[in-house]
Coordinates of C-alpha atoms in Angstrom, one line a residue:
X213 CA -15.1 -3.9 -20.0
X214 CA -17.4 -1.8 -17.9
X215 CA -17.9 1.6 -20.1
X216 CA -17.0 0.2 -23.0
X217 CA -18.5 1.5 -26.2
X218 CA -18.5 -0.4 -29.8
X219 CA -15.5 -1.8 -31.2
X220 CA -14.1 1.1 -33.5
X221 CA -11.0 -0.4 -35.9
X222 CA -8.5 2.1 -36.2
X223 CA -8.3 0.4 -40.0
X224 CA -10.0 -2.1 -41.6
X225 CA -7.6 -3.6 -43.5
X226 CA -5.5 -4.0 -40.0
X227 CA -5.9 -6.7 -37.3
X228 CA -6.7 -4.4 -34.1
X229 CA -9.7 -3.2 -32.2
X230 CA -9.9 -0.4 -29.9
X231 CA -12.2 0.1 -27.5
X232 CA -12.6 3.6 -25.8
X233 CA -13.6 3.8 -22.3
X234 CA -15.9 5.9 -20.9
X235 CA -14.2 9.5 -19.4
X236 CA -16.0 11.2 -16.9
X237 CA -17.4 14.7 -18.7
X238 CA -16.0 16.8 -15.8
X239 CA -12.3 15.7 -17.3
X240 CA -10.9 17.8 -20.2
X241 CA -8.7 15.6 -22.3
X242 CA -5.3 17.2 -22.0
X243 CA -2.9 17.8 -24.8
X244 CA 0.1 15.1 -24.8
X245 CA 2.2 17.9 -26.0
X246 CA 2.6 19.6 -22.6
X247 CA 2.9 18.1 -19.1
X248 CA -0.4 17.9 -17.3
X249 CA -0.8 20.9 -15.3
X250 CA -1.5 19.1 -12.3
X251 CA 1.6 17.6 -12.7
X252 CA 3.4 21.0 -12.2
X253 CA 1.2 22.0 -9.8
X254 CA 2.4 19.1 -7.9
X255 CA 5.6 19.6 -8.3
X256 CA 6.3 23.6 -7.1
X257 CA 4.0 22.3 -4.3
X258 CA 6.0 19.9 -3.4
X259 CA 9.2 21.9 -3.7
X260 CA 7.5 24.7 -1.5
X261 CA 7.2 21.9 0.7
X262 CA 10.6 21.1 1.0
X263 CA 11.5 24.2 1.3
X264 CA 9.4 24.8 4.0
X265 CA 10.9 21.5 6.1
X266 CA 14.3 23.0 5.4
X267 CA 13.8 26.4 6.9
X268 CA 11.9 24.9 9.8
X269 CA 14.7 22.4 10.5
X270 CA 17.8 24.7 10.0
X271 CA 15.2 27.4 12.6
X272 CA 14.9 24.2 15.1
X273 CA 18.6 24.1 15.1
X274 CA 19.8 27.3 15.3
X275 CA 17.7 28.5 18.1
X276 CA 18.3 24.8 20.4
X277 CA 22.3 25.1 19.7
X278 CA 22.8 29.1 19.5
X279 CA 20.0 30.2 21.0
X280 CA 19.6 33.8 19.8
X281 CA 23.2 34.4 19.3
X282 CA 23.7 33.2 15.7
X283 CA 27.1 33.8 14.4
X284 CA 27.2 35.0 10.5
X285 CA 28.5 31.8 9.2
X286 CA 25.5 29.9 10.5
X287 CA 23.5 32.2 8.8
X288 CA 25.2 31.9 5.6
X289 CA 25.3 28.2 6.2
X290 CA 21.2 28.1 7.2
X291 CA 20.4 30.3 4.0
X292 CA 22.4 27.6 1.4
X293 CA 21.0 24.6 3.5
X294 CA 17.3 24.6 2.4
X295 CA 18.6 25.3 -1.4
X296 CA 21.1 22.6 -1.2
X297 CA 18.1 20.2 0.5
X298 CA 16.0 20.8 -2.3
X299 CA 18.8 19.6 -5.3
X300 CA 19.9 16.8 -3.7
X301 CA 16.2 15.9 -3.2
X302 CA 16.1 16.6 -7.2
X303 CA 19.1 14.3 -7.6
X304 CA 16.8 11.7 -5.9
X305 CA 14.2 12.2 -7.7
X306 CA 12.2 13.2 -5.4
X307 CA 10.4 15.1 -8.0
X308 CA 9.8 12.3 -10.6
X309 CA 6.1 12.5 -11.9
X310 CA 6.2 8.6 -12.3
X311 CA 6.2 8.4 -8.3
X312 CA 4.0 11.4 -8.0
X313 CA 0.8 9.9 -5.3
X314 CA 1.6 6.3 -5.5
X315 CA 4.3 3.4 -4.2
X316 CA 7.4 4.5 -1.5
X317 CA 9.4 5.8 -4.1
X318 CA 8.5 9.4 -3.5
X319 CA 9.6 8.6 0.4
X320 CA 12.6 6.9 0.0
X321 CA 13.7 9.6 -2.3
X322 CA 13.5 11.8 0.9
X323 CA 15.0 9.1 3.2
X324 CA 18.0 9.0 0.6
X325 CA 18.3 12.9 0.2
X326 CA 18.5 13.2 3.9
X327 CA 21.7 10.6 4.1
X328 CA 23.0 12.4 1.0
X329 CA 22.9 15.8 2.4
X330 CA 24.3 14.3 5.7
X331 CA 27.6 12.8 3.8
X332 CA 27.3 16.3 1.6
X333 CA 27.7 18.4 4.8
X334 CA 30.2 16.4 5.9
X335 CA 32.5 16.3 3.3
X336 CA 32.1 19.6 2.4
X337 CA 33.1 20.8 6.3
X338 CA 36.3 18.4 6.0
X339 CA 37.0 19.5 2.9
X340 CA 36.7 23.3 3.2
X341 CA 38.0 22.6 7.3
X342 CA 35.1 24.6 7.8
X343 CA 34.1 24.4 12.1
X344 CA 30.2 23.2 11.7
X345 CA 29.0 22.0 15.0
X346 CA 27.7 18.5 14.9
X347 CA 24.9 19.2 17.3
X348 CA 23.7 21.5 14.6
X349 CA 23.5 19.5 11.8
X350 CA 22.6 16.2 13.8
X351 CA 19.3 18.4 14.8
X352 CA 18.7 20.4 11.4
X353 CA 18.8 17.3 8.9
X354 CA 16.5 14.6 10.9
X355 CA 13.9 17.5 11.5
X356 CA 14.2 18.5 8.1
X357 CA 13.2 15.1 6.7
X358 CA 10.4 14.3 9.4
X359 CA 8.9 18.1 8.4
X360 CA 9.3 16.8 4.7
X361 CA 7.8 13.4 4.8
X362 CA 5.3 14.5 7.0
X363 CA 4.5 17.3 4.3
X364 CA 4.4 15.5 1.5
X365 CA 2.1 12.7 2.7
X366 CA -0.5 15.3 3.5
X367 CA 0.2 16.8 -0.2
X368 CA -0.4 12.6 -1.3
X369 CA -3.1 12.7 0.1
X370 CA -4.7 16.0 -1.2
X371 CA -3.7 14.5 -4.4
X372 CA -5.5 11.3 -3.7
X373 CA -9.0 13.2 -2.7
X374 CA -8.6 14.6 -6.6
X375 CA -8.1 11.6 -8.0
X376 CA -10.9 9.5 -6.2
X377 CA -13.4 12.9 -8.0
X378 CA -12.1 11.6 -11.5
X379 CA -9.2 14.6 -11.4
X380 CA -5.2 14.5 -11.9
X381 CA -5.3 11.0 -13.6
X382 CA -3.0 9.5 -16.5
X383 CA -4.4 9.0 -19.7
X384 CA -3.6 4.7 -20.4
X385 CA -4.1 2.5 -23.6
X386 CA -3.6 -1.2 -22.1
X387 CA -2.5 -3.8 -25.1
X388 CA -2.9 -7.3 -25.1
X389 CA -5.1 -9.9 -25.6
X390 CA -8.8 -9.8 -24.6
X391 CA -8.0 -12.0 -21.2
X392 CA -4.3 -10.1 -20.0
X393 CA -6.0 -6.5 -21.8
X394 CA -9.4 -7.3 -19.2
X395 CA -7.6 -8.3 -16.0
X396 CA -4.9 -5.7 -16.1
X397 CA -7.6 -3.0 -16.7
X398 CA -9.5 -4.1 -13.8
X399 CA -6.5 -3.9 -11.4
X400 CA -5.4 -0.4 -13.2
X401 CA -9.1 0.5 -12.3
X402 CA -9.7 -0.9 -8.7
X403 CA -7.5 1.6 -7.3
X404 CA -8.2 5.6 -8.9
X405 CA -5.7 6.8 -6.3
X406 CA -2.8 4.9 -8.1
X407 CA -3.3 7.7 -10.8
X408 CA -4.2 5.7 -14.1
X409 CA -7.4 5.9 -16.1
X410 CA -7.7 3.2 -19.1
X411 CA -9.3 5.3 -21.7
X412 CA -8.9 2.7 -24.3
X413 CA -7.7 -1.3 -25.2
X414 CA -5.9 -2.3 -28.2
X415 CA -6.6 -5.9 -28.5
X416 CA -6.0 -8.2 -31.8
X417 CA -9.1 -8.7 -34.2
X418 CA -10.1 -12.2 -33.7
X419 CA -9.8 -14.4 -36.9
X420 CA -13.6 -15.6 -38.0
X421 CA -12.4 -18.8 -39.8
X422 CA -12.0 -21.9 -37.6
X423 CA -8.9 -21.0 -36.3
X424 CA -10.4 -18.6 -34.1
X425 CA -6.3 -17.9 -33.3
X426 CA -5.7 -13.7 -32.5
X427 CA -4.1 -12.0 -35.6
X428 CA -0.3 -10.6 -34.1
X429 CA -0.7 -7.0 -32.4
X430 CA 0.8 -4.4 -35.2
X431 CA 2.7 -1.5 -34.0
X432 CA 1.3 1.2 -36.5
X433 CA -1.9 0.9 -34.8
X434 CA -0.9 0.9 -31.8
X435 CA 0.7 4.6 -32.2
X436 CA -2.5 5.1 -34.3
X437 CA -4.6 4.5 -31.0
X438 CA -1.9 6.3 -29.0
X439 CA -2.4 9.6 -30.4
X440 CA -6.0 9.4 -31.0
X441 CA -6.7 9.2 -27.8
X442 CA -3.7 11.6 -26.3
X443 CA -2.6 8.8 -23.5
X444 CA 0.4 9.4 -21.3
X445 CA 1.0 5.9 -20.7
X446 CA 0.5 2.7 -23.0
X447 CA 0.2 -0.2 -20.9
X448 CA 1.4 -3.7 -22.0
X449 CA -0.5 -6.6 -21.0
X450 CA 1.2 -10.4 -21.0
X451 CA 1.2 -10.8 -24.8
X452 CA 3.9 -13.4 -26.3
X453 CA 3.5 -11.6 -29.8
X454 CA 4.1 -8.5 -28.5
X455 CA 7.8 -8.9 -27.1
X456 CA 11.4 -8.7 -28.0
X457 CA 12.4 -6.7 -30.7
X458 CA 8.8 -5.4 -31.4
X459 CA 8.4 -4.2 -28.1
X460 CA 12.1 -2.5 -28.1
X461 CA 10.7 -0.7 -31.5
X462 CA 7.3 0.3 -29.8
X463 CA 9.2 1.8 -27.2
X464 CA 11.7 4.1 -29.5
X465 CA 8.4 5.1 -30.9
X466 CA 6.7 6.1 -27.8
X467 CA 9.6 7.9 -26.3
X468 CA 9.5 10.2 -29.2
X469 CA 5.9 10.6 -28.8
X470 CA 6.9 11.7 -24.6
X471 CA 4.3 8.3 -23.8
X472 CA 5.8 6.4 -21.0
X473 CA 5.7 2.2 -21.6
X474 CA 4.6 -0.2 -18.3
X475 CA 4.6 -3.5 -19.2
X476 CA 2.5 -5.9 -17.2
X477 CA 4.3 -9.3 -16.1
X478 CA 1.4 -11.2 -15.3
X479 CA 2.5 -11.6 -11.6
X480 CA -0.2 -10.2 -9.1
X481 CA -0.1 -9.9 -5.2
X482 CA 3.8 -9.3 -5.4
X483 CA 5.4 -6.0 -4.2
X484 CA 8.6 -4.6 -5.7
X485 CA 10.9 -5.5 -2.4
X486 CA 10.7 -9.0 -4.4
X487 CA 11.0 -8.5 -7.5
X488 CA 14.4 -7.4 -9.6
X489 CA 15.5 -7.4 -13.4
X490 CA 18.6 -8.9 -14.0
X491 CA 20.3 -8.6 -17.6
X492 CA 21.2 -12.3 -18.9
X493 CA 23.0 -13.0 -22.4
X494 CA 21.4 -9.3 -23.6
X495 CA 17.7 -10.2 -22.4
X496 CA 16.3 -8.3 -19.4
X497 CA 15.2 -11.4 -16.6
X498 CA 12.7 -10.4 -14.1
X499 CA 13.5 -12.3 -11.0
X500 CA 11.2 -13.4 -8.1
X501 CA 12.9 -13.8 -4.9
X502 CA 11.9 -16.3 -2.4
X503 CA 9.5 -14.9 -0.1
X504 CA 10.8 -14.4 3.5
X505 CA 9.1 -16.4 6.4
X506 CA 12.2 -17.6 8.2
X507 CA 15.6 -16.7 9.2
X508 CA 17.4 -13.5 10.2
X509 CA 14.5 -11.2 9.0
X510 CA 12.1 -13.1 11.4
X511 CA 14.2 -13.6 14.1
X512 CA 14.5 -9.6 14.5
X513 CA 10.1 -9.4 14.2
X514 CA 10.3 -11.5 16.9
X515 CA 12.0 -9.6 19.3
X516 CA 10.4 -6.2 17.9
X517 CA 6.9 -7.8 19.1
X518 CA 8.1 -8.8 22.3
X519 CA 9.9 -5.5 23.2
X520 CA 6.6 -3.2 21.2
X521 CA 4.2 -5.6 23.3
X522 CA 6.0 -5.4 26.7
X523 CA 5.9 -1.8 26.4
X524 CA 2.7 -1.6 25.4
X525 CA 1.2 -3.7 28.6
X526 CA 3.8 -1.5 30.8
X527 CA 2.2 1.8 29.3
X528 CA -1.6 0.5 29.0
X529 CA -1.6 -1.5 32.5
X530 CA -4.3 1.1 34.3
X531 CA -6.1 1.1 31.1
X532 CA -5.8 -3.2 30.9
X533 CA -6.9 -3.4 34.5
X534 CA -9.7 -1.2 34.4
X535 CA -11.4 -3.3 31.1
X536 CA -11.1 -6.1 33.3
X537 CA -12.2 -4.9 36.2
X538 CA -15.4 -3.2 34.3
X539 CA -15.8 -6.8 32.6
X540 CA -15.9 -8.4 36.1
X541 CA -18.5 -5.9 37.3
X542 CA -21.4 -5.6 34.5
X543 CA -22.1 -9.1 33.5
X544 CA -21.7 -12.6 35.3
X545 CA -18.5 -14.9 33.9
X546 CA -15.3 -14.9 33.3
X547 CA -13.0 -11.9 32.3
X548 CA -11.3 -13.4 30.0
X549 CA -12.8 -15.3 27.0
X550 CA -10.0 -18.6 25.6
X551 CA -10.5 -19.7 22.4
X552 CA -8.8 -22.2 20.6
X553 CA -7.0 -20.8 17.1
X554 CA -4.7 -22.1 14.9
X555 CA -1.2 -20.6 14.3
X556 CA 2.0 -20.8 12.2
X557 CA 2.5 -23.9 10.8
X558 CA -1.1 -25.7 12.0
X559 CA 0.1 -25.4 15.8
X560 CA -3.1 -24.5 17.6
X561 CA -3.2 -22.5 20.7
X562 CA -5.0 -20.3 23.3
X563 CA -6.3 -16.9 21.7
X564 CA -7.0 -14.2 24.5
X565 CA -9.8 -11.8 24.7
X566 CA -11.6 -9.6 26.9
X567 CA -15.0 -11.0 27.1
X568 CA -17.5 -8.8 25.2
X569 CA -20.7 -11.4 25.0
X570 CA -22.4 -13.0 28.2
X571 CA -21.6 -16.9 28.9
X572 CA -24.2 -18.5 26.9
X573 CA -22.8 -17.2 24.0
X574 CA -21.2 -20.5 22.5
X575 CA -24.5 -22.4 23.1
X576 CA -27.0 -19.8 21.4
X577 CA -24.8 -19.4 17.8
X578 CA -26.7 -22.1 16.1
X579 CA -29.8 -20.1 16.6
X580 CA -28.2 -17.2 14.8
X581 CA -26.5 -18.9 12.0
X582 CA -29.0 -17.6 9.6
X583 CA -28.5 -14.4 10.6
X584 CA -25.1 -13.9 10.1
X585 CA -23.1 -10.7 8.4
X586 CA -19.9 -12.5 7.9
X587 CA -18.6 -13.4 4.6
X588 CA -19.6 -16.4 4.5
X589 CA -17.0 -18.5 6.6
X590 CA -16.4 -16.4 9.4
X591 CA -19.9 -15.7 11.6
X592 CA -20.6 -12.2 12.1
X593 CA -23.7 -10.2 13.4
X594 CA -23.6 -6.0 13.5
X595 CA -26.8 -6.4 16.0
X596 CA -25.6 -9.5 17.7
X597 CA -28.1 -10.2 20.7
X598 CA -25.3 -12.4 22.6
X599 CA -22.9 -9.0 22.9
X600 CA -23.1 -7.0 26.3
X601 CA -23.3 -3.3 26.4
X602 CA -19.7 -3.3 27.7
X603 CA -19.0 -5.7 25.5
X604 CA -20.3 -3.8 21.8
X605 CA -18.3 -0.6 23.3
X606 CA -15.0 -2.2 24.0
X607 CA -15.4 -4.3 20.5
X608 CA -15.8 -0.6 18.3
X609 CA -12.7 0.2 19.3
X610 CA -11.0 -3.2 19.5
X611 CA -9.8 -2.7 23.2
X612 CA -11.2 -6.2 23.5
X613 CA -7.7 -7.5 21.7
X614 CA -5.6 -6.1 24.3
X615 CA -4.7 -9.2 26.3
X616 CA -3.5 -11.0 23.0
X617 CA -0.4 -8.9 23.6
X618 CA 0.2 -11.0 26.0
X619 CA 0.0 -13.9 23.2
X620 CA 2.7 -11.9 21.3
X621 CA 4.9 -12.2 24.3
X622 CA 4.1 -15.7 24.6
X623 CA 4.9 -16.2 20.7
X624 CA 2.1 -17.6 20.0
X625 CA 0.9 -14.1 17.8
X626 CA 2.7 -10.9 16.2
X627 CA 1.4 -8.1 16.3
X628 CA 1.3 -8.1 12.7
X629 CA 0.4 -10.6 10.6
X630 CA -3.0 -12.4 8.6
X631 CA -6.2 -13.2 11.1
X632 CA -5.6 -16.0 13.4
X633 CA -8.0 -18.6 12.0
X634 CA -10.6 -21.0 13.5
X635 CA -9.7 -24.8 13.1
X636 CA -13.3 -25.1 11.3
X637 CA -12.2 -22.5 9.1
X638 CA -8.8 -24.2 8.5
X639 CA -10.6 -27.1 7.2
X640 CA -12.3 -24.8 4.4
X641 CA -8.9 -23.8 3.0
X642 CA -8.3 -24.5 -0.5
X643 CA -4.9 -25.5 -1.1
X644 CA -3.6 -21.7 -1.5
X645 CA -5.3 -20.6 1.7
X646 CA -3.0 -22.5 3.8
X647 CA 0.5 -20.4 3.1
X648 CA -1.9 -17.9 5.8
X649 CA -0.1 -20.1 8.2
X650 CA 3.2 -20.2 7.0
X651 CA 3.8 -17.0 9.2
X652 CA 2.4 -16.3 12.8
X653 CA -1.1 -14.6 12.8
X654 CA -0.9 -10.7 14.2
X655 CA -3.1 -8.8 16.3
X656 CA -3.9 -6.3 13.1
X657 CA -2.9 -7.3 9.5
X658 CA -4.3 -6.0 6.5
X659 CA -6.8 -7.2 6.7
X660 CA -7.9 -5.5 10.3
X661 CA -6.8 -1.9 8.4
X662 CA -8.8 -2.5 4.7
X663 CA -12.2 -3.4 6.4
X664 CA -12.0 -6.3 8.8
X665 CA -15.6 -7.9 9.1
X666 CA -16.9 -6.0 6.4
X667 CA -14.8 -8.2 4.0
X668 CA -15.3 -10.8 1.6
X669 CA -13.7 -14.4 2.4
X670 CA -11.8 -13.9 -0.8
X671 CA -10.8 -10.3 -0.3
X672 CA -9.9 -11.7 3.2
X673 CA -7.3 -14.7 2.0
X674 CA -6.2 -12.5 -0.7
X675 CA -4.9 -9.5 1.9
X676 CA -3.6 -12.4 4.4
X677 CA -1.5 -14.1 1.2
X678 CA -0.2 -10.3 0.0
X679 CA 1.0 -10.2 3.1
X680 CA 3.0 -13.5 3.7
X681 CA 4.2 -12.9 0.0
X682 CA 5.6 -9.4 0.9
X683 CA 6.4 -9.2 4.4
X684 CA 8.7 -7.0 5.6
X685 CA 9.2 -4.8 8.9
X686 CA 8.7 -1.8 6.7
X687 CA 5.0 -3.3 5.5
X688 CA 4.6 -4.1 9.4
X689 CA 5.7 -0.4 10.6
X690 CA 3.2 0.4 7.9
X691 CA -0.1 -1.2 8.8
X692 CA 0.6 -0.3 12.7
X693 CA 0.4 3.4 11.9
X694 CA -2.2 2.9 9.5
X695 CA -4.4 0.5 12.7
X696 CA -4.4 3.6 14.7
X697 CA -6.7 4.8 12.4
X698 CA -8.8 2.0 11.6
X699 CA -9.1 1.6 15.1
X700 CA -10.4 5.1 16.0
X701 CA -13.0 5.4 13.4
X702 CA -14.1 1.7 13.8
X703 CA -14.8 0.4 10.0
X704 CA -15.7 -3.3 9.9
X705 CA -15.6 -3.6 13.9
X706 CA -18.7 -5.7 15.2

């Protein structure tokens, strides 16, 4: 492991190694006694937050239904609502350290307190036959969650700024066996805004007779590592040895200790939507549902790209005729440029673009083959000679994918889904690529919102297969919003 020192045995006489990882200088190592202070920090922030939405909402409300003629229930009723907002935000867990910066948790736990506090109000007006207008809290709630979501992505993201510097981080051992213990650091590591630095691996001392088999993991020195090095969070990798009752021991041991347990599956590129724990003859089963890529689910992305991309051409249409009438008018060809692509299930069709690169661009590519930027597969030039001047503006800001809305509307594309492939590059799948095509490709994806050209061909299959492995409308809500951005600031568009 990168950073790695030594081995250092906790015991000689036992059959572990730990390996310390390197921690940044600029970190203090933090007491497991106490919560981390960023943690509280977080927290009051956070409930300040909260608070904040509340007031604003129950302020929106009073002044559009009352104007400034507020009678004095309202404003006993407008002074309770933010407290009450807060605990049944609490009740949520809204403020749950383990969601603190990472996964929806900490969203839907604002989503639910918003219903709550809806059927809260309710019952509490029927109950007490108190007269609350419904135009009051139909306005004060909704606000109050937008104000609050909207908050406390901007405090994730402040959070996520400290922890790319090394800062607000949880303190992990990861357990396992050398191969498990070395991937499941890697993917602990690869993303710092998740929150978790591996500060240490626990992993069996290998036996030097010709067995060469791993001695069993031992739960003494496991704690032993656990304090040494102060973590918050002891991370299990896939281990046979290391399940069962020993696990269920190691546990009661850690929770006395205040270290939380994650144990590692060994499944990778599958989101939580999918995945369930059901209890079986007293054993806890983790489940994998069946990815969706048909049926009911579909049916309703269907018509949500045809309406979105309708609308879109209806709002954009000046914007859509002036591209191509700019086209038309500063170099000599077509205005649109056809290209052949293949679709869901194989199907080929007619991808449409505005034409950034002058006529003879087809016929000069094998000159420039050498010279490509791509990733190896897909050919790719930041400096491409073929490109017009038009042609490299409209292409930094992707306005060059408009008229593949009218694809979406053809049903040929979504608006969401992985990178409509080349038939050449079809024929370079390996026998995982091809589930790419069990859904339609999109106009953005992941991949168009993680870096687009500047991507590996692996890191480029990989986001395309996360995404037919975990697609929902949520995850396609989600990468629209985040496009906006990708599109403004233009990373990986050339």
């Amino acid at each position: 492991m990168s950073g790695a020192e030594a081995p250092d045995a906790v015991d000689s006489r036992r059959p572990l190694w730990v390996v310390p990882h390197e921690v940044p200088a600029i970190v203090p190592l933090p007491s497991r006694s106490t919560e981390p202070r960023w943690v509280g920090v977080y927290r009051w922030a956070a409930v300040g937050g909260d608070l904040l939405a509340a007031m604003l909402g129950v302020s929106i409300a009073l002044l559009t239904r009352f104007g400034y003629h507020v009678g004095s229930s309202y404003l006993v009723v407008s002074s309770l609502l933010p407290l009450a907002w807060v605990a049944v935000v609490a009740l949520s867990k809204g403020y749950d350290p383990r969601f603190f910066g990472a996964g929806p948790d900490e969203f839907r736990s604002l989503l639910r307190a918003g219903v709550g506090l809806t059927a809260a109000v309710a019952m509490t007006s029927y109950v007490t036959k108190a007269q609350i207008a419904r135009g009051f809290v139909v306005l004060a709630i909704p606000v109050m969650v937008v104000a609050a979501l909207l908050l406390r992505y901007a405090l994730r993201k402040d959070l996520h700024r400290h922890r790319v510097r090394g800062r607000c981080m949880h303190r992990v051992l990861v357990v396992g066996r050398s191969g498990p213990a070395a991937t499941l650091c890697e993917h602990l590591e690869s993303r710092p805004t998740d929150g978790f630095r591996v500060v240490a691996t626990c992993r069996p001392r290998e036996d030097d007779n010709a067995s060469l088999l791993p001695d069993e993991l031992d739960e003494p020195d496991i704690l032993a590592a656990a304090d040494r090095h102060a973590v918050e969070v002891v991370a299990i990798a896939t281990d046979p040895e290391l399940a069962g009752q020993s696990l269920r021991r190691l546990s009661w041991a850690l929770e006395q200790r205040g270290v939380e347990l994650i144990v590692s599956p060994g499944i990778i590129e599958v989101a939580g939507p999918r995945i369930s724990v059901r209890p079986v003859a007293g054993l806890s089963l983790l489940h994998l549902e069946r990815p969706s890529v048909s049926g009911g689910p579909h049916l309703m992305k269907a018509v949500f790209d045809r309406i979105v991309a309708l609308g879109i051409i209806v709002l954009l249409s000046p914007l859509l005729a002036g591209l191509a009438l700019a086209v038309k008018l500063t170099s000599a060809g077509p205005v649109l440029f056809r290209q052949q692509r293949v679709g869901r299930g194989g199907v080929e069709f007619t991808m449409l673009k505005y034409r950034s690169m002058y006529v003879d661009a087809e016929q000069r590519l094998s000159d420039l083959y050498a010279l490509s930027d791509g990733n190896g597969v897909i050919f790719k030039m930041r400096n491409d000679p073929r490109m017009t001047p038009l042609g490299r503006w409209i292409r930094r800001f992707s306005l060059d994918e408009l008229p593949q809305l009218f694809n979406v509307l053809r049903g040929d594309m979504s608006l969401v889904g992985p990178r409509p492939p080349l038939a050449e590059e079809v024929a370079l799948y390996a026998a995982d690529d091809s589930r790419r095509m069990l859904v339609k490709p999109g106009m953005t994806g992941l991949w168009q919102v993680s870096g687009r050209s500047d991507l590996s061909w692996d890191e480029s299959v990989r986001l395309d297969l996360r995404y037919v492995d975990n697609w929902s409308m949520t995850l396609d809500l989600l990468i629209l919003w985040k496009t906006v951005r990708a599109v403004i600031y233009g990373a990986g568009a050339y």
